């Protein structure tokens, strides 16, 4: 698949199963993430790959966060089911360097976001599907501690990875580009 086709056809998929990327394929994902725009060459991100018992641990930490923030029964059910929705999750942590005067924190967050999208594209290029999950429970103190977050760091994604159980029958979203794009000539 050529790059433009990949960019214009990628979609999120929530129903995932095995197989997942192997070690070599994961290395390709992380190599792609390192190509994200990165002012100051800070690499302001860290990845934590979770499978098997690691997913069970993640589920417990998400439930702790739901209780910590009193998010209610519906969020508790989502947290309980989260670990079973995909056979692999990659947590992406924006590691903000507050001493980088020329690169503000918001720009470092964008770099981490671009790195996450690069992971998604590299996964799709290898035949895998993904879903970028976040939400209030990513701010749970036990989860942040388990992932090695400092006060200034932010968990920006719990990227679910695997193979699509069934192809999506939903048409790709199309938008009137005239509403999105302006030209100055």
PDB file of C-alpha atoms in Angstrom:
ATOM      1  CA  UNK A   1       0.000   0.000   0.000  1.00  0.00           C
ATOM      2  CA  UNK A   2       1.393   3.395  -0.918  1.00  0.00           C
ATOM      3  CA  UNK A   3       1.653   6.120   1.713  1.00  0.00           C
ATOM      4  CA  UNK A   4      -1.227   8.258   0.425  1.00  0.00           C
ATOM      5  CA  UNK A   5      -3.601   5.276   0.358  1.00  0.00           C
ATOM      6  CA  UNK A   6      -2.559   4.392   3.889  1.00  0.00           C
ATOM      7  CA  UNK A   7      -3.183   7.939   5.110  1.00  0.00           C
ATOM      8  CA  UNK A   8      -6.574   8.249   3.430  1.00  0.00           C
ATOM      9  CA  UNK A   9      -7.905   4.808   4.349  1.00  0.00           C
ATOM     10  CA  UNK A  10      -6.760   4.320   7.960  1.00  0.00           C
ATOM     11  CA  UNK A  11      -9.593   3.918  10.431  1.00  0.00           C
ATOM     12  CA  UNK A  12      -9.978   3.046  14.084  1.00  0.00           C
ATOM     13  CA  UNK A  13     -11.226  -0.412  14.991  1.00  0.00           C
ATOM     14  CA  UNK A  14     -12.574  -1.322  18.424  1.00  0.00           C
ATOM     15  CA  UNK A  15     -13.053  -5.090  17.980  1.00  0.00           C
ATOM     16  CA  UNK A  16      -9.565  -6.580  17.988  1.00  0.00           C
ATOM     17  CA  UNK A  17      -8.063 -10.033  18.424  1.00  0.00           C
ATOM     18  CA  UNK A  18      -4.760 -11.840  17.934  1.00  0.00           C
ATOM     19  CA  UNK A  19      -2.409 -11.820  16.190  1.00  0.00           C
ATOM     20  CA  UNK A  20      -0.587  -8.725  17.404  1.00  0.00           C
ATOM     21  CA  UNK A  21       2.712  -7.271  16.211  1.00  0.00           C
ATOM     22  CA  UNK A  22       5.701  -9.454  17.049  1.00  0.00           C
ATOM     23  CA  UNK A  23       8.977  -8.017  18.391  1.00  0.00           C
ATOM     24  CA  UNK A  24      10.307  -7.138  14.934  1.00  0.00           C
ATOM     25  CA  UNK A  25       7.024  -5.497  13.920  1.00  0.00           C
ATOM     26  CA  UNK A  26       6.879  -3.568  17.205  1.00  0.00           C
ATOM     27  CA  UNK A  27      10.400  -2.292  16.542  1.00  0.00           C
ATOM     28  CA  UNK A  28       9.160  -1.005  13.181  1.00  0.00           C
ATOM     29  CA  UNK A  29       6.304   0.819  14.964  1.00  0.00           C
ATOM     30  CA  UNK A  30       8.719   2.467  17.384  1.00  0.00           C
ATOM     31  CA  UNK A  31      11.121   3.376  14.559  1.00  0.00           C
ATOM     32  CA  UNK A  32       8.210   5.121  12.802  1.00  0.00           C
ATOM     33  CA  UNK A  33       7.288   6.949  16.025  1.00  0.00           C
ATOM     34  CA  UNK A  34      10.797   8.374  16.211  1.00  0.00           C
ATOM     35  CA  UNK A  35      10.217  10.116  12.873  1.00  0.00           C
ATOM     36  CA  UNK A  36       7.515  12.350  14.375  1.00  0.00           C
ATOM     37  CA  UNK A  37       8.241  16.090  14.125  1.00  0.00           C
ATOM     38  CA  UNK A  38      10.355  16.837  17.182  1.00  0.00           C
ATOM     39  CA  UNK A  39      11.541  20.420  17.718  1.00  0.00           C
ATOM     40  CA  UNK A  40      14.642  20.252  19.880  1.00  0.00           C
ATOM     41  CA  UNK A  41      15.084  16.497  19.312  1.00  0.00           C
ATOM     42  CA  UNK A  42      13.692  15.853  22.794  1.00  0.00           C
ATOM     43  CA  UNK A  43      11.822  12.608  22.062  1.00  0.00           C
ATOM     44  CA  UNK A  44       9.206  13.640  24.624  1.00  0.00           C
ATOM     45  CA  UNK A  45       7.444  10.294  24.778  1.00  0.00           C
ATOM     46  CA  UNK A  46       7.705   6.883  26.364  1.00  0.00           C
ATOM     47  CA  UNK A  47       5.900   3.687  25.358  1.00  0.00           C
ATOM     48  CA  UNK A  48       4.779   0.827  27.623  1.00  0.00           C
ATOM     49  CA  UNK A  49       3.664  -2.355  25.835  1.00  0.00           C
ATOM     50  CA  UNK A  50       1.094  -4.459  27.698  1.00  0.00           C
ATOM     51  CA  UNK A  51      -0.090  -8.003  26.980  1.00  0.00           C
ATOM     52  CA  UNK A  52      -1.382 -10.937  29.027  1.00  0.00           C
ATOM     53  CA  UNK A  53      -0.991 -10.258  32.747  1.00  0.00           C
ATOM     54  CA  UNK A  54       0.025  -6.685  31.905  1.00  0.00           C
ATOM     55  CA  UNK A  55      -3.470  -6.096  30.511  1.00  0.00           C
ATOM     56  CA  UNK A  56      -5.033  -7.494  33.681  1.00  0.00           C
ATOM     57  CA  UNK A  57      -2.899  -5.095  35.714  1.00  0.00           C
ATOM     58  CA  UNK A  58      -3.986  -2.221  33.443  1.00  0.00           C
ATOM     59  CA  UNK A  59      -7.641  -3.152  33.976  1.00  0.00           C
ATOM     60  CA  UNK A  60      -7.192  -3.016  37.750  1.00  0.00           C
ATOM     61  CA  UNK A  61      -5.453   0.360  37.538  1.00  0.00           C
ATOM     62  CA  UNK A  62      -8.253   1.748  35.362  1.00  0.00           C
ATOM     63  CA  UNK A  63     -10.848   0.533  37.872  1.00  0.00           C
ATOM     64  CA  UNK A  64      -8.854   2.245  40.628  1.00  0.00           C
ATOM     65  CA  UNK A  65      -8.986   5.483  38.619  1.00  0.00           C
ATOM     66  CA  UNK A  66     -12.760   5.214  38.151  1.00  0.00           C
ATOM     67  CA  UNK A  67     -13.136   4.877  41.915  1.00  0.00           C
ATOM     68  CA  UNK A  68     -10.592   7.645  42.606  1.00  0.00           C
ATOM     69  CA  UNK A  69     -12.525  10.125  40.452  1.00  0.00           C
ATOM     70  CA  UNK A  70     -15.984   8.725  41.279  1.00  0.00           C
ATOM     71  CA  UNK A  71     -16.795   8.293  37.595  1.00  0.00           C
ATOM     72  CA  UNK A  72     -19.775   6.000  38.146  1.00  0.00           C
ATOM     73  CA  UNK A  73     -20.920   2.513  37.240  1.00  0.00           C
ATOM     74  CA  UNK A  74     -20.876   2.983  33.454  1.00  0.00           C
ATOM     75  CA  UNK A  75     -17.193   3.985  33.478  1.00  0.00           C
ATOM     76  CA  UNK A  76     -16.456   1.151  35.902  1.00  0.00           C
ATOM     77  CA  UNK A  77     -17.884  -1.353  33.407  1.00  0.00           C
ATOM     78  CA  UNK A  78     -15.789   0.204  30.633  1.00  0.00           C
ATOM     79  CA  UNK A  79     -12.686  -0.050  32.796  1.00  0.00           C
ATOM     80  CA  UNK A  80     -13.453  -3.690  33.624  1.00  0.00           C
ATOM     81  CA  UNK A  81     -13.860  -4.543  29.929  1.00  0.00           C
ATOM     82  CA  UNK A  82     -10.992  -2.430  28.616  1.00  0.00           C
ATOM     83  CA  UNK A  83      -8.282  -5.043  29.052  1.00  0.00           C
ATOM     84  CA  UNK A  84     -10.331  -7.647  27.183  1.00  0.00           C
ATOM     85  CA  UNK A  85     -11.035  -5.472  24.136  1.00  0.00           C
ATOM     86  CA  UNK A  86      -7.604  -5.885  22.557  1.00  0.00           C
ATOM     87  CA  UNK A  87      -4.753  -8.384  22.925  1.00  0.00           C
ATOM     88  CA  UNK A  88      -2.160  -5.596  23.183  1.00  0.00           C
ATOM     89  CA  UNK A  89      -2.154  -2.046  24.518  1.00  0.00           C
ATOM     90  CA  UNK A  90       0.626   0.491  24.178  1.00  0.00           C
ATOM     91  CA  UNK A  91       0.463   3.290  26.717  1.00  0.00           C
ATOM     92  CA  UNK A  92       1.943   6.511  25.353  1.00  0.00           C
ATOM     93  CA  UNK A  93       3.252   8.965  27.906  1.00  0.00           C
ATOM     94  CA  UNK A  94       4.188  12.519  26.909  1.00  0.00           C
ATOM     95  CA  UNK A  95       7.399  13.112  28.875  1.00  0.00           C
ATOM     96  CA  UNK A  96       7.465  16.892  29.184  1.00  0.00           C
ATOM     97  CA  UNK A  97      10.892  18.483  29.603  1.00  0.00           C
ATOM     98  CA  UNK A  98      10.177  21.705  31.476  1.00  0.00           C
ATOM     99  CA  UNK A  99      13.776  22.856  31.105  1.00  0.00           C
ATOM    100  CA  UNK A 100      13.533  23.032  27.308  1.00  0.00           C
ATOM    101  CA  UNK A 101      12.959  26.794  27.057  1.00  0.00           C
ATOM    102  CA  UNK A 102      12.680  26.847  23.257  1.00  0.00           C
ATOM    103  CA  UNK A 103      10.162  23.996  23.123  1.00  0.00           C
ATOM    104  CA  UNK A 104       7.047  24.631  25.223  1.00  0.00           C
ATOM    105  CA  UNK A 105       5.177  21.766  26.848  1.00  0.00           C
ATOM    106  CA  UNK A 106       2.250  22.016  24.427  1.00  0.00           C
ATOM    107  CA  UNK A 107       4.623  21.480  21.509  1.00  0.00           C
ATOM    108  CA  UNK A 108       6.133  18.443  23.210  1.00  0.00           C
ATOM    109  CA  UNK A 109       2.588  17.079  23.654  1.00  0.00           C
ATOM    110  CA  UNK A 110       1.998  17.498  19.929  1.00  0.00           C
ATOM    111  CA  UNK A 111       5.175  15.540  19.232  1.00  0.00           C
ATOM    112  CA  UNK A 112       3.963  12.707  21.454  1.00  0.00           C
ATOM    113  CA  UNK A 113       0.614  12.816  19.631  1.00  0.00           C
ATOM    114  CA  UNK A 114       2.351  12.636  16.255  1.00  0.00           C
ATOM    115  CA  UNK A 115       4.416   9.693  17.526  1.00  0.00           C
ATOM    116  CA  UNK A 116       1.190   7.949  18.544  1.00  0.00           C
ATOM    117  CA  UNK A 117      -0.305   8.507  15.107  1.00  0.00           C
ATOM    118  CA  UNK A 118       2.889   7.178  13.540  1.00  0.00           C
ATOM    119  CA  UNK A 119       2.416   4.011  15.627  1.00  0.00           C
ATOM    120  CA  UNK A 120      -1.105   3.683  14.235  1.00  0.00           C
ATOM    121  CA  UNK A 121       0.029   4.189  10.652  1.00  0.00           C
ATOM    122  CA  UNK A 122       2.948   1.766  10.986  1.00  0.00           C
ATOM    123  CA  UNK A 123       0.589  -0.822  12.496  1.00  0.00           C
ATOM    124  CA  UNK A 124      -1.888  -0.357   9.633  1.00  0.00           C
ATOM    125  CA  UNK A 125       0.928  -0.654   7.078  1.00  0.00           C
ATOM    126  CA  UNK A 126       1.713  -4.070   8.581  1.00  0.00           C
ATOM    127  CA  UNK A 127      -1.911  -5.233   8.486  1.00  0.00           C
ATOM    128  CA  UNK A 128      -2.894  -4.491  12.081  1.00  0.00           C
ATOM    129  CA  UNK A 129      -5.725  -2.366  13.417  1.00  0.00           C
ATOM    130  CA  UNK A 130      -5.813   0.020  16.351  1.00  0.00           C
ATOM    131  CA  UNK A 131      -7.941   2.224  18.517  1.00  0.00           C
ATOM    132  CA  UNK A 132      -6.626   5.303  20.347  1.00  0.00           C
ATOM    133  CA  UNK A 133      -8.316   5.375  23.750  1.00  0.00           C
ATOM    134  CA  UNK A 134      -8.082   8.011  26.443  1.00  0.00           C
ATOM    135  CA  UNK A 135     -10.489   9.521  28.905  1.00  0.00           C
ATOM    136  CA  UNK A 136     -10.509  10.715  32.492  1.00  0.00           C
ATOM    137  CA  UNK A 137      -9.230   7.432  33.902  1.00  0.00           C
ATOM    138  CA  UNK A 138      -5.812   7.943  32.285  1.00  0.00           C
ATOM    139  CA  UNK A 139      -5.231  10.515  35.028  1.00  0.00           C
ATOM    140  CA  UNK A 140      -5.546   7.948  37.813  1.00  0.00           C
ATOM    141  CA  UNK A 141      -2.754   8.345  40.346  1.00  0.00           C
ATOM    142  CA  UNK A 142      -2.019   4.596  40.601  1.00  0.00           C
ATOM    143  CA  UNK A 143      -1.844   4.277  36.799  1.00  0.00           C
ATOM    144  CA  UNK A 144       0.397   7.318  36.503  1.00  0.00           C
ATOM    145  CA  UNK A 145       2.706   5.930  39.175  1.00  0.00           C
ATOM    146  CA  UNK A 146       2.797   2.463  37.569  1.00  0.00           C
ATOM    147  CA  UNK A 147       3.730   4.025  34.211  1.00  0.00           C
ATOM    148  CA  UNK A 148       6.497   6.139  35.749  1.00  0.00           C
ATOM    149  CA  UNK A 149       4.857   9.512  35.175  1.00  0.00           C
ATOM    150  CA  UNK A 150       6.306  12.599  36.751  1.00  0.00           C
ATOM    151  CA  UNK A 151       4.006  15.471  37.743  1.00  0.00           C
ATOM    152  CA  UNK A 152       4.436  17.225  34.381  1.00  0.00           C
ATOM    153  CA  UNK A 153       3.922  14.075  32.266  1.00  0.00           C
ATOM    154  CA  UNK A 154       0.645  13.163  30.603  1.00  0.00           C
ATOM    155  CA  UNK A 155      -0.715   9.800  29.498  1.00  0.00           C
ATOM    156  CA  UNK A 156      -2.039  10.703  26.074  1.00  0.00           C
ATOM    157  CA  UNK A 157      -3.055   7.298  24.729  1.00  0.00           C
ATOM    158  CA  UNK A 158      -3.850   3.740  25.561  1.00  0.00           C
ATOM    159  CA  UNK A 159      -3.384   2.467  22.015  1.00  0.00           C
ATOM    160  CA  UNK A 160      -5.231  -0.812  21.568  1.00  0.00           C
ATOM    161  CA  UNK A 161      -3.633  -3.051  18.921  1.00  0.00           C
ATOM    162  CA  UNK A 162      -4.505  -6.290  17.194  1.00  0.00           C
ATOM    163  CA  UNK A 163      -6.189  -7.715  14.150  1.00  0.00           C
ATOM    164  CA  UNK A 164      -9.668  -6.538  13.215  1.00  0.00           C
ATOM    165  CA  UNK A 165     -12.242  -9.201  14.078  1.00  0.00           C
ATOM    166  CA  UNK A 166     -14.446  -8.057  11.225  1.00  0.00           C
ATOM    167  CA  UNK A 167     -13.909  -5.440   8.562  1.00  0.00           C
ATOM    168  CA  UNK A 168     -15.803  -2.228   9.097  1.00  0.00           C
ATOM    169  CA  UNK A 169     -18.856  -1.848   6.905  1.00  0.00           C
ATOM    170  CA  UNK A 170     -19.112   1.839   7.733  1.00  0.00           C
ATOM    171  CA  UNK A 171     -18.116   4.129   4.895  1.00  0.00           C
ATOM    172  CA  UNK A 172     -15.081   6.314   5.458  1.00  0.00           C
ATOM    173  CA  UNK A 173     -16.071   9.733   6.732  1.00  0.00           C
ATOM    174  CA  UNK A 174     -15.968  12.363   4.071  1.00  0.00           C
ATOM    175  CA  UNK A 175     -16.011  16.069   4.664  1.00  0.00           C
ATOM    176  CA  UNK A 176     -16.621  19.031   2.432  1.00  0.00           C
ATOM    177  CA  UNK A 177     -13.050  20.289   2.116  1.00  0.00           C
ATOM    178  CA  UNK A 178     -14.290  23.815   1.413  1.00  0.00           C
ATOM    179  CA  UNK A 179     -15.361  23.947   5.073  1.00  0.00           C
ATOM    180  CA  UNK A 180     -11.911  22.867   6.276  1.00  0.00           C
ATOM    181  CA  UNK A 181      -9.536  24.662   3.961  1.00  0.00           C
ATOM    182  CA  UNK A 182      -8.929  28.330   3.152  1.00  0.00           C
ATOM    183  CA  UNK A 183      -6.475  29.645   0.610  1.00  0.00           C
ATOM    184  CA  UNK A 184      -4.626  32.949   0.678  1.00  0.00           C
ATOM    185  CA  UNK A 185      -3.433  33.996  -2.740  1.00  0.00           C
TER     186      UNK A 185
END
